[in-house]
XYZ file of C-alpha atoms in Angstrom:
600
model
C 0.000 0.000 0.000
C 1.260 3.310 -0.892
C 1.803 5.675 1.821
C 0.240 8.966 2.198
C 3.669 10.934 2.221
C 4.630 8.780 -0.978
C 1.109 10.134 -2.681
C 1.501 13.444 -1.365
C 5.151 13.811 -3.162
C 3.521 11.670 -6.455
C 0.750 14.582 -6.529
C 3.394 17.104 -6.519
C 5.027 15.339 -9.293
C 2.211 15.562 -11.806
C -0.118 17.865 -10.719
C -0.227 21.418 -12.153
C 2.491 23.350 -10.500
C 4.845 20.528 -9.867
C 7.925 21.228 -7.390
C 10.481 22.298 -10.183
C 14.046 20.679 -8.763
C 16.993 22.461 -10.458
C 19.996 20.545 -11.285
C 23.282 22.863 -10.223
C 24.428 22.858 -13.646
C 27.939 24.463 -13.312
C 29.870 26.931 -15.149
C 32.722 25.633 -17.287
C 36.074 27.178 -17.101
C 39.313 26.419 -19.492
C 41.213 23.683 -18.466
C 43.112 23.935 -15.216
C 45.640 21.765 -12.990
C 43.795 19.550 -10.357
C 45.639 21.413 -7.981
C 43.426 24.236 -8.276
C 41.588 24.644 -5.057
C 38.566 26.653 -4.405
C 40.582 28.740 -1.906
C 42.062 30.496 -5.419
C 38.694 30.358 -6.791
C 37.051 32.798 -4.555
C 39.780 35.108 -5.747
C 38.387 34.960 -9.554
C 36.294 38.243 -10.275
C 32.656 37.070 -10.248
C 30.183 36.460 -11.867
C 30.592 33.203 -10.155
C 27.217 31.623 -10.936
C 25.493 28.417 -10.496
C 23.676 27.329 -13.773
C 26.223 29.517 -15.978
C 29.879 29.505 -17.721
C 32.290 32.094 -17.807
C 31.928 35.427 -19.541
C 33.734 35.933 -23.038
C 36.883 36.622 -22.164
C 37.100 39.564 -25.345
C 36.204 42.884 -24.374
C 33.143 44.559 -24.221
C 30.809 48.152 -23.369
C 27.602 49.297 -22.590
C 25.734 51.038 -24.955
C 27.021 54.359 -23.283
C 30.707 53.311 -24.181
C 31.795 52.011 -20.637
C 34.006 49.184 -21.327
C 33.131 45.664 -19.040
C 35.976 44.157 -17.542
C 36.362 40.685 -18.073
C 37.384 37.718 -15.626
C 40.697 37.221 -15.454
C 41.995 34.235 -18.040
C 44.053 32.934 -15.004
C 43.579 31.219 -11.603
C 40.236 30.205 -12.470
C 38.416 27.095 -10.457
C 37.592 23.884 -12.111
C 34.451 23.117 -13.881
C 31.390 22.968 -11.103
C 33.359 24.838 -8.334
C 31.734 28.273 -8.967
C 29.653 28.269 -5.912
C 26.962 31.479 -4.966
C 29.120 34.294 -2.493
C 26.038 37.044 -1.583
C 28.395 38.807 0.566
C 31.788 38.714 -1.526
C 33.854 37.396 1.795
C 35.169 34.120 -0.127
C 32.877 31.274 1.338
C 29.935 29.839 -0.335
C 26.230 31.067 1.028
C 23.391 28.516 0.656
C 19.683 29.591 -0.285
C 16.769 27.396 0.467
C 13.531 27.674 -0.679
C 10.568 26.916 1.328
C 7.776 27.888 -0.803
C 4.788 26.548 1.730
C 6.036 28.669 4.567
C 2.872 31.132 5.924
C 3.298 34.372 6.133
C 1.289 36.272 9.136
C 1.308 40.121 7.703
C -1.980 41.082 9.929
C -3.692 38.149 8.216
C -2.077 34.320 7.568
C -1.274 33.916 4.169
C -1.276 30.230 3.705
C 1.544 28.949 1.586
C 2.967 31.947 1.150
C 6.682 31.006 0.781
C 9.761 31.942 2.318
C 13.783 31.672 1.307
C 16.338 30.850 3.960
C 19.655 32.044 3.304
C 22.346 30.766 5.524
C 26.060 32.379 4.951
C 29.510 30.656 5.052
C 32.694 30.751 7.133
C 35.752 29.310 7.720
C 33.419 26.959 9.810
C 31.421 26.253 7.253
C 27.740 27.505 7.162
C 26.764 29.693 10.560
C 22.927 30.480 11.309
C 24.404 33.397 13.812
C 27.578 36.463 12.577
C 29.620 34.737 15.446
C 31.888 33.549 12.857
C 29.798 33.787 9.273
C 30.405 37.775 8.201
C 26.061 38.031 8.075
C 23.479 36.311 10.139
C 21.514 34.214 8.335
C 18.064 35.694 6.527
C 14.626 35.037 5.832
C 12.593 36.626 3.014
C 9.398 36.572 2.364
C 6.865 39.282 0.495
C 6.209 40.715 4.109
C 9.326 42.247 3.862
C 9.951 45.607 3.264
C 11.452 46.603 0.050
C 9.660 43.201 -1.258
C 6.389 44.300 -0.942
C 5.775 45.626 -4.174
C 3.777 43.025 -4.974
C 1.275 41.913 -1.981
C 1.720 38.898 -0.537
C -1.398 36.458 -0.823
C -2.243 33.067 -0.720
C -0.403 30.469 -2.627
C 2.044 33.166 -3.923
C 4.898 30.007 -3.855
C 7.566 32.487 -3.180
C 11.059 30.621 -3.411
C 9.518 27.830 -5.430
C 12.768 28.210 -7.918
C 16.123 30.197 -7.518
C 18.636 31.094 -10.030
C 22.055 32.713 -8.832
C 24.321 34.855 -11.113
C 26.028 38.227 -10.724
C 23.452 39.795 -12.995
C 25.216 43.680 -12.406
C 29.209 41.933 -12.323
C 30.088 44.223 -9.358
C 31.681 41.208 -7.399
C 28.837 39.684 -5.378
C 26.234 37.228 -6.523
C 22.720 37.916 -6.933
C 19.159 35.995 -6.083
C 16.273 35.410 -8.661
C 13.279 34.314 -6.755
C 10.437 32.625 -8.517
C 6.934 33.481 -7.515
C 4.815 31.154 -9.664
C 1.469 31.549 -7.665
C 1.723 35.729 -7.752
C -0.855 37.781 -8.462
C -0.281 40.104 -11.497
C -3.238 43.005 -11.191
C -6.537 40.854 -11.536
C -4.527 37.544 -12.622
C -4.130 35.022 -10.008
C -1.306 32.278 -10.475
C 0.412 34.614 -13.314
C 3.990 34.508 -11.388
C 6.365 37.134 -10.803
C 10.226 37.043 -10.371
C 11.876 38.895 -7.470
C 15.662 39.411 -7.594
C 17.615 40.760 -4.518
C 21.520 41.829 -5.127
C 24.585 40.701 -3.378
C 26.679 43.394 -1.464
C 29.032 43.333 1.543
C 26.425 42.998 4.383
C 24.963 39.767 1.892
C 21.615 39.764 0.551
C 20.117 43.060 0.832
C 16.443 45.200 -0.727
C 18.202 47.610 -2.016
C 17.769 48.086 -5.433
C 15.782 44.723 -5.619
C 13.480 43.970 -8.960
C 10.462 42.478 -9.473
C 9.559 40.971 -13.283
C 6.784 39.728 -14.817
C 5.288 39.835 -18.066
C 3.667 43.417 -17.260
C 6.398 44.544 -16.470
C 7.678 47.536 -19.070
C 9.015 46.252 -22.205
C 8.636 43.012 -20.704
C 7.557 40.896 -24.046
C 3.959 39.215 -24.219
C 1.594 40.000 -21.127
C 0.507 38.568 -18.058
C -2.429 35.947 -17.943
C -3.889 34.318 -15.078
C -2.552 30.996 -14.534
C 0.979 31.143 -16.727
C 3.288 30.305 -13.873
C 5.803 33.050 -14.674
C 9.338 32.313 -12.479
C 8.576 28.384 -11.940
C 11.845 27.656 -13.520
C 15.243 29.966 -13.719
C 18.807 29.614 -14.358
C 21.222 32.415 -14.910
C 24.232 32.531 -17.351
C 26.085 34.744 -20.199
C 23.897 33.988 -22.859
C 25.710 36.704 -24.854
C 29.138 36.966 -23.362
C 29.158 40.258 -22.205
C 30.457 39.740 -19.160
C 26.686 39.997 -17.374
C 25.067 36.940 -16.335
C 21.387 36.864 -17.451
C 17.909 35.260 -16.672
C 16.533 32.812 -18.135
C 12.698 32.572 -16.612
C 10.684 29.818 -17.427
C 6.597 30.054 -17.946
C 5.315 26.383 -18.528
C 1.750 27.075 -18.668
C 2.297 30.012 -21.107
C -0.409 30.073 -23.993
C 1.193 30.003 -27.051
C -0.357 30.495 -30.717
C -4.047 29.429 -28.676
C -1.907 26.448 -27.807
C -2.945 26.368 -23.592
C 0.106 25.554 -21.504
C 2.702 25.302 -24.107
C 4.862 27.072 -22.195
C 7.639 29.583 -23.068
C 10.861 31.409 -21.687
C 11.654 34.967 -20.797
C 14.966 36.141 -21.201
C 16.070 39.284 -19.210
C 19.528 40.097 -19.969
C 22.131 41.669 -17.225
C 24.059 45.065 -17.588
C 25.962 47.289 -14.948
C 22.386 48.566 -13.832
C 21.020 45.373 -13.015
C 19.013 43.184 -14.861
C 16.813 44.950 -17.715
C 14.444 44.394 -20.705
C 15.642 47.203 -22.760
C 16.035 50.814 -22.625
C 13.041 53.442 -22.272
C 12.255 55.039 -25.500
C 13.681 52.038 -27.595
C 13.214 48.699 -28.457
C 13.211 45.891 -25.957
C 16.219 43.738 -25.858
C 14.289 40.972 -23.781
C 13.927 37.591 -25.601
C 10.775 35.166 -25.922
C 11.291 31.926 -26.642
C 8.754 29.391 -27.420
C 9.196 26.362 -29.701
C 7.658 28.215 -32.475
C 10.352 30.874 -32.459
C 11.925 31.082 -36.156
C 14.299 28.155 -36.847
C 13.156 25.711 -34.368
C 11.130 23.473 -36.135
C 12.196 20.011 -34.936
C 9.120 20.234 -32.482
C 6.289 22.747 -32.760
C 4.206 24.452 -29.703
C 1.486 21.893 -28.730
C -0.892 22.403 -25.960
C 0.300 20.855 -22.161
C 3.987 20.808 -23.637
C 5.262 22.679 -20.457
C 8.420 24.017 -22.399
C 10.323 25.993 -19.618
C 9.071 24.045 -16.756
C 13.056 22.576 -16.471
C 15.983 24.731 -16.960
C 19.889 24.839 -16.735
C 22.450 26.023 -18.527
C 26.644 25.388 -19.627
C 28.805 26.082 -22.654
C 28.271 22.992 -24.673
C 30.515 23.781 -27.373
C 33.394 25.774 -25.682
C 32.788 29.016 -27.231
C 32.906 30.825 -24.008
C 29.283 32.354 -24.401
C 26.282 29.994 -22.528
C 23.730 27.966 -23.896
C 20.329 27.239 -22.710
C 19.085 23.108 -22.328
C 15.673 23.553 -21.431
C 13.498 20.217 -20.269
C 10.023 19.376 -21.572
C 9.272 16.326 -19.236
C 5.571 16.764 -20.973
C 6.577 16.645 -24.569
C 4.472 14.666 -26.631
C 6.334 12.248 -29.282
C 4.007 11.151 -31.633
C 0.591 9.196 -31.189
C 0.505 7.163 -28.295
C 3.675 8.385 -26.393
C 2.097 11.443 -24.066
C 4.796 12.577 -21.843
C 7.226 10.954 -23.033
C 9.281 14.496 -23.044
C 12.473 15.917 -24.309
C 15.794 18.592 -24.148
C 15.932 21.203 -26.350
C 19.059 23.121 -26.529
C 19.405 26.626 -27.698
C 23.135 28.420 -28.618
C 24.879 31.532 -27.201
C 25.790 34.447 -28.983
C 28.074 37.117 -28.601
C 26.055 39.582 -30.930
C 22.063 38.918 -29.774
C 21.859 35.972 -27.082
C 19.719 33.450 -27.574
C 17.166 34.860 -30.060
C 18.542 37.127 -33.465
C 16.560 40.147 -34.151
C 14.531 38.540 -36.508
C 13.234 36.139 -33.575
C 15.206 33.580 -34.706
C 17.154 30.733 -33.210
C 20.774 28.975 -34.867
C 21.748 25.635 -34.222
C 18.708 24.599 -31.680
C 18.473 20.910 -30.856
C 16.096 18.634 -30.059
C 17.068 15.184 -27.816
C 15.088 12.765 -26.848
C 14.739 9.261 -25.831
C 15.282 7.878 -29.154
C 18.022 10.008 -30.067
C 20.637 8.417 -31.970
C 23.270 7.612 -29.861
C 21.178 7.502 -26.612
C 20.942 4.567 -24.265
C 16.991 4.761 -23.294
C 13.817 3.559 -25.148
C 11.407 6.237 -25.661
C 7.931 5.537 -23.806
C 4.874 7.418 -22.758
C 4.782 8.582 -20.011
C 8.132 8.638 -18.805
C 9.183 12.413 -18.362
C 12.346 12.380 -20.283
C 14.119 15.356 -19.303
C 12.219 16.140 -15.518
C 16.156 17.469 -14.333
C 19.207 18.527 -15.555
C 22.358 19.331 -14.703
C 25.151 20.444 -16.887
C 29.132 20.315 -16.280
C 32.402 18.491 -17.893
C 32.326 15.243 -16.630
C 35.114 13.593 -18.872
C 37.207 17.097 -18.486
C 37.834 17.619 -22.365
C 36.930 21.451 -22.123
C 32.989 21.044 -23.417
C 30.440 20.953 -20.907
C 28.194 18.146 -20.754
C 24.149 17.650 -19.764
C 22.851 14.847 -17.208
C 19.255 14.322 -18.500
C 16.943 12.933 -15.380
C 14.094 10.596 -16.398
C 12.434 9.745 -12.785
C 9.469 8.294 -14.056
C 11.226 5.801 -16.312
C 9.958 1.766 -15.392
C 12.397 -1.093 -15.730
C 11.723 -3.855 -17.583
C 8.509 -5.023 -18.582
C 5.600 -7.075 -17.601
C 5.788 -8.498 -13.966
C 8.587 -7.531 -13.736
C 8.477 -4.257 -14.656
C 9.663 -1.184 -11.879
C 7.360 1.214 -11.954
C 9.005 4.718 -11.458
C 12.311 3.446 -10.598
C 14.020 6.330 -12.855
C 17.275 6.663 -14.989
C 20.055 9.585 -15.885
C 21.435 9.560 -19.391
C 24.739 11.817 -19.861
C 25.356 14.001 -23.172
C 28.761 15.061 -23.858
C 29.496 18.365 -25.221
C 31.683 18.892 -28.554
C 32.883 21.300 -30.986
C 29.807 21.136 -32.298
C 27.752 21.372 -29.640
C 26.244 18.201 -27.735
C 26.336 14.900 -29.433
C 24.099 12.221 -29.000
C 26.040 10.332 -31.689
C 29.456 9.725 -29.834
C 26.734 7.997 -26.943
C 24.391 9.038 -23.861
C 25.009 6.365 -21.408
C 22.571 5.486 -19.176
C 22.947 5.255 -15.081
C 20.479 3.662 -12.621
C 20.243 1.614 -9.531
C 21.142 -1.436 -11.133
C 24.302 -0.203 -13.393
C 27.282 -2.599 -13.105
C 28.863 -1.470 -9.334
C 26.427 0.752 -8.258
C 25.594 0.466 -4.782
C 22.107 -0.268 -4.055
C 19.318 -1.561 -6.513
C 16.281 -0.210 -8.278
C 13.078 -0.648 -6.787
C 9.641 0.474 -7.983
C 8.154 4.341 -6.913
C 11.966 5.279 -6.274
C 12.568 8.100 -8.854
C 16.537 8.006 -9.870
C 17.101 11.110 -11.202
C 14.741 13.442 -9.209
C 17.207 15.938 -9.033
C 21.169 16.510 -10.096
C 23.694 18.260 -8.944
C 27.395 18.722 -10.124
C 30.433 19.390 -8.740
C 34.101 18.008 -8.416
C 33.843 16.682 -5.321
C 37.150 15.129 -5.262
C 38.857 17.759 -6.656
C 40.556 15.779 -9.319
C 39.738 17.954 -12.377
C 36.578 16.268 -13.634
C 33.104 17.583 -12.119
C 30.832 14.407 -10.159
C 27.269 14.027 -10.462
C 24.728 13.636 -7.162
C 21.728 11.776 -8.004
C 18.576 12.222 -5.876
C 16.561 9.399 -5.450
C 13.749 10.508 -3.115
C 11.739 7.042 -2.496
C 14.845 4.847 -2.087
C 14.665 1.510 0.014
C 16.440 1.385 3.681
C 19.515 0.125 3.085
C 19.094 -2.762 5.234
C 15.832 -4.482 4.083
C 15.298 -1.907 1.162
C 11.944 -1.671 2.110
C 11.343 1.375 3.718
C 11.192 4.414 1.174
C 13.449 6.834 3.378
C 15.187 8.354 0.290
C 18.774 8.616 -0.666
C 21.392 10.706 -2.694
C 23.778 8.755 -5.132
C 27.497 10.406 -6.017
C 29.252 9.149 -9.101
C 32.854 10.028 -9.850
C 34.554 10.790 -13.201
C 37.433 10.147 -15.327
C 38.055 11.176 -18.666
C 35.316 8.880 -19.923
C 32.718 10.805 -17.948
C 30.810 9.436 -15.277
C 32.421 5.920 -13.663
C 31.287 2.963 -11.026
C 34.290 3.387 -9.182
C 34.166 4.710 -5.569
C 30.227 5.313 -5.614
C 28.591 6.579 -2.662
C 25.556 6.708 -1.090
C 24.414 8.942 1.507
C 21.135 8.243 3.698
C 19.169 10.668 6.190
C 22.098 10.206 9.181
C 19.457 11.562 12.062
C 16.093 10.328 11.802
C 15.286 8.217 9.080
C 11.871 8.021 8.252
C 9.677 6.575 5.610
C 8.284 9.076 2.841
C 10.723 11.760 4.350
C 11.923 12.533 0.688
C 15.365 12.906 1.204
C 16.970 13.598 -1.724
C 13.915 15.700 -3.698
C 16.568 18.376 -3.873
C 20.104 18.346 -4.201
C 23.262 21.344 -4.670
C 26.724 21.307 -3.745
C 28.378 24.365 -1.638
C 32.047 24.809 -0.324
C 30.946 26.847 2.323
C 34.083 26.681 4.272
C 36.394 27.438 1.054
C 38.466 23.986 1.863
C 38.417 23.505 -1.785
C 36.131 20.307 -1.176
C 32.449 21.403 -2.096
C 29.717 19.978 0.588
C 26.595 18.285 -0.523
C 23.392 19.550 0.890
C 20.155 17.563 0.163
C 16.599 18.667 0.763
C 14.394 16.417 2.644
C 10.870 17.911 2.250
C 8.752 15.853 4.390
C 10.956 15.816 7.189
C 9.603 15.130 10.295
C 12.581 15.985 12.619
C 12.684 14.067 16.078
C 12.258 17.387 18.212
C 9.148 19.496 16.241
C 5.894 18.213 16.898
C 4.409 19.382 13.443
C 4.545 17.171 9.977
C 6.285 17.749 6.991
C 8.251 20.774 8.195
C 11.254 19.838 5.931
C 14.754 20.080 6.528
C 18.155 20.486 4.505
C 20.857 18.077 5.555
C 24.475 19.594 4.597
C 27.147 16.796 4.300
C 30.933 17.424 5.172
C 33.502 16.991 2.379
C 36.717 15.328 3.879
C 39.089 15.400 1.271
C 36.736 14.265 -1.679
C 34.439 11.595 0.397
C 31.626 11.710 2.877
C 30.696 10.453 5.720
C 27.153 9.553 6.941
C 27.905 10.367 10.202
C 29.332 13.845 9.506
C 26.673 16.298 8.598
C 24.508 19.460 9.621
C 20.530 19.282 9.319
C 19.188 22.425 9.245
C 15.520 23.577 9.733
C 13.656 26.409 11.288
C 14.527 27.588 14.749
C 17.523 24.436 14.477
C 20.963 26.335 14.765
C 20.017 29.889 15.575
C 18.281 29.172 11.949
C 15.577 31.899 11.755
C 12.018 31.299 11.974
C 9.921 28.676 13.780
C 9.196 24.821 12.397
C 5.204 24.839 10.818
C 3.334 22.021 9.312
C 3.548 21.677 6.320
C 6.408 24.365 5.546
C 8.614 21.608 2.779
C 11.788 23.711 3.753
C 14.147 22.227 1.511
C 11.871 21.527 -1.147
C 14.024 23.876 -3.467
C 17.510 24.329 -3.781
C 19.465 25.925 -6.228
């Protein structure tokens, strides 16, 4: 019998705003020793993004002539170690979404939404300024100088983040998505709230909020378009800026209903901006009708943006988008079967030419030459993704999640055990041809075996845990057996090393709720890596939603376990779990909160 936690987390899974899990697709830098250590990365000049690649390395200006200065080509960090630094002080911050927090503002706004934000220090991460530089934070629309919008009911604030240094003044920046926000007289049309980085971390000042009413914003808000349930940042156009990438998976498109579409908002020295007063917008909108993309049209309950990440696939330097449609449908017969679709940098426009075009854009699936899967309705192909350069040959690469994939067939068949194909980057771009291997509970060495309802691949992360030169992959499997009689669905988190063939067997770990495990606790729903204590070895925190920790009374308050990295391996029995009111952390525990359902 299927518990009610386990339905509770399957609902979220289909139903109409699902919990949108980000894969911490990392930027890729040019090659670099293994001796590198993230102590020397914190000294590269940000951006230093999660989701993103280094800026073009050529100069560039602003329109008004001011010339951007460019990282430096030198003592740069290997691929997946650019971790998010609000406050500039050389240790990695952590933001956690909690997008079912209530917010009392005179009334109770249920499900509201909150973001934690919990700073680094040579101790790692510190609730309290006793050793991190800033106490930690909570933000919520109650806030002042976030109050533009009114909070209300359902608003879903921190229901997806996306980190980049959007102004390049040193200190990284937070996108907020707001899914459930009210737009004037349109409920559910989403909103996007960004909040800049400075010295004292994470502050109102000159914070934005987007949506598609915004001026010279393209297209318009409509009730029920989701606006902000997906982001990523990167240098879409190599001009030193990181930009946003905001997805809108229930976007109408061509009378097409929930189709979905992007909404690109490009960075500058002022901050993030659509275009210029007085002239035309320099915002893109992407849909899969834009010009040049015709290897899959706009069809109604697509969800195109409802998944999105970003790395430099072909080692130009500029970013490209890989955007997931879990809800693709492939022909007659195969609903939901799902796809990537991958759209090019460009130095001169972005993403999308003047004449709303696209170059280059591809379109992987299941059946892709070259890829280890069988395409099948139903399946989600594409639910999470991650991007970084597993096999270390310069090109970044894209894990492709497919949770709701079965095993076998007949009765034998797993239902929902899940699988992770990897695409390697080239020249060209990513190839499916040279071969997407496949990775799952029951790959050759892998510790553990699949079981039904498990969903491999929930979420991805990426980092180079070991510090060897090639970036890792975490692997969220949020229904996983006990480990003892596999029977119990406590939820687990999978780490596979690389080599220079990509993703390996060798040395795999997995990593189990070390306090309290429970069943239906969905450990593992969320996973990112952060080297909050700059010891060059990157931490691994995982969200466990439905945490019921042994000390708060309530249900599913959710919690965010944070793993210690000792010298490129972790221990079980060496972690932090954080979760309101826990650690000086601010805020009190609530039913029903799901801290840790988002990371970034």
């Amino acid at each position: 019998m299927i518990s009610k936690k386990k339905l509770t987390v399957l609902f979220l899974t289909l139903a109409l705003l699902p919990l949108v899990m980000m894969g911490l697709g990392k930027r890729p830098l040019p090659t670099v020793s293994a001796e590198t250590t993230a102590a020397s990365c914190y000294s590269v000049y940000l951006p230093m993004v999660s989701n993103g690649s280094t800026a073009n390395a050529a100069k560039a200006t602003e329109p008004d002539g001011t010339i951007i200065t460019p990282p430096p080509t030198g003592n740069l960090c290997p691929t997946g170690d650019a971790f998010p630094d609000f406050n500039g002080d050389g240790y990695a911050d952590l933001a956690v979404g909690v997008p079912d927090e209530d917010v009392t503002q005179g009334l109770t706004y249920v499900d509201a939404g909150a973001v934690h934000v919990i700073y680094g220090s040579n101790l790692g991460l510190e609730a309290l300024a006793a050793n991190a530089a800033v106490d930690d934070q909570l933000w919520h629309r109650a806030v002042n100088g976030l109050d533009d919008i009114a909070v209300s009911d359902g608003d879903s604030f921190g229901q997806a983040l996306g980190l980049g240094d959007f102004n390049n003044d040193g200190y990284d920046d937070l996108a907020i998505g707001v899914p459930g926000s009210l737009v004037g007289a349109d409920d559910d049309a989403g909103a996007v709230q960004v909040m800049y980085g400075s010295a004292d971390g994470l502050t109102t000042t000159d914070s934005q909020t987007w949506t598609q009413d915004t001026v010279l914003v393209e297209d318009s808000a409509q009730a029920g378009d989701y606006y902000g349930a997906a982001l990523t940042a990167a240098d879409f156009n190599g001009d030193g800026y990181d930009d946003l990438a905001v997805g809108i998976p229930y976007e109408t498109v061509g009378g097409d209903a929930a189709a979905g579409a992007i909404n690109i908002i490009y960075g500058s020295s002022n901050r993030l901006r659509a275009g210029e007063l007085g002239g035309n917008a320099t915002d893109d909108f992407l849909t899969q009708d834009v010009g040049g993309f015709v290897a899959s049209p706009a069809e109604a309950n697509d969800r195109f943006g409802f998944v999105l990440t970003s790395g430099d696939f072909n080692g130009d330097n500029i970013d490209d988008l890989a955007v997931g449609t879990p809800m693709e449908e492939n022909g007659a017969g195969l609903p939901e079967s799902g796809a990537v679709q991958i759209f090019y940098g460009n130095s001169d426009y972005g993403l999308v030419d003047d004449a709303d075009a696209v170059t280059g854009a591809q379109h992987i699936r299941a059946d892709s030459p070259g890829v280890d899967n069988a395409m099948e309705a139903n399946e989600r192909f594409g639910y999470s993704l991650a991007a970084a350069d597993f096999d270390g040959d310069g090109y970044d690469d894209l894990a492709i999640g497919t949770p709701h994939e079965t095993h076998g067939s007949g009765e034998s068949a797993l239902f929902m055990a899940g699988v992770v194909n990897i695409v390697f980057g080239a020249e060209n771009g990513l190839d499916t041809a040279a071969g997407a291997p496949i990775w799952h509970q029951d790959s050759t060495g892998t510790q553990s075996i699949a079981g039904e309802l498990e969903l491999f691949g929930f979420s991805l992360a990426a980092a180079d845990f070991n510090q060897d030169g090639y970036a890792d992959l975490a692997v969220g499997v949020p229904f996983d057996g006990d480990p003892v009689a596999s029977v119990l669905p406590i939820g687990s988190v999978h780490i596979f090393y690389s080599d220079e063939t990509g993703l390996t067997n060798v040395g795999d770990e997995q990593l189990f709720d070390s306090d309290n495990p429970e069943e239906d606790d969905g450990f593992g729903v969320a996973v990112t890596a952060v080297d909050s204590n700059g010891d060059g070895y990157p931490e691994l925190a995982v969200g466990a939603y439905l945490d019921d920790p042994v000390d708060v009374a309530d249900d599913n308050v959710g919690s965010v376990f944070v793993f210690n990295n000792d010298d490129g391996s972790f221990s079980m029995g060496d972690s932090q779990n954080w979760y309101q009111g826990k650690n000086g952390a601010s805020g009190a525990p609530e039913l029903g909160d799901h801290m840790g359902a988002i990371l970034p």
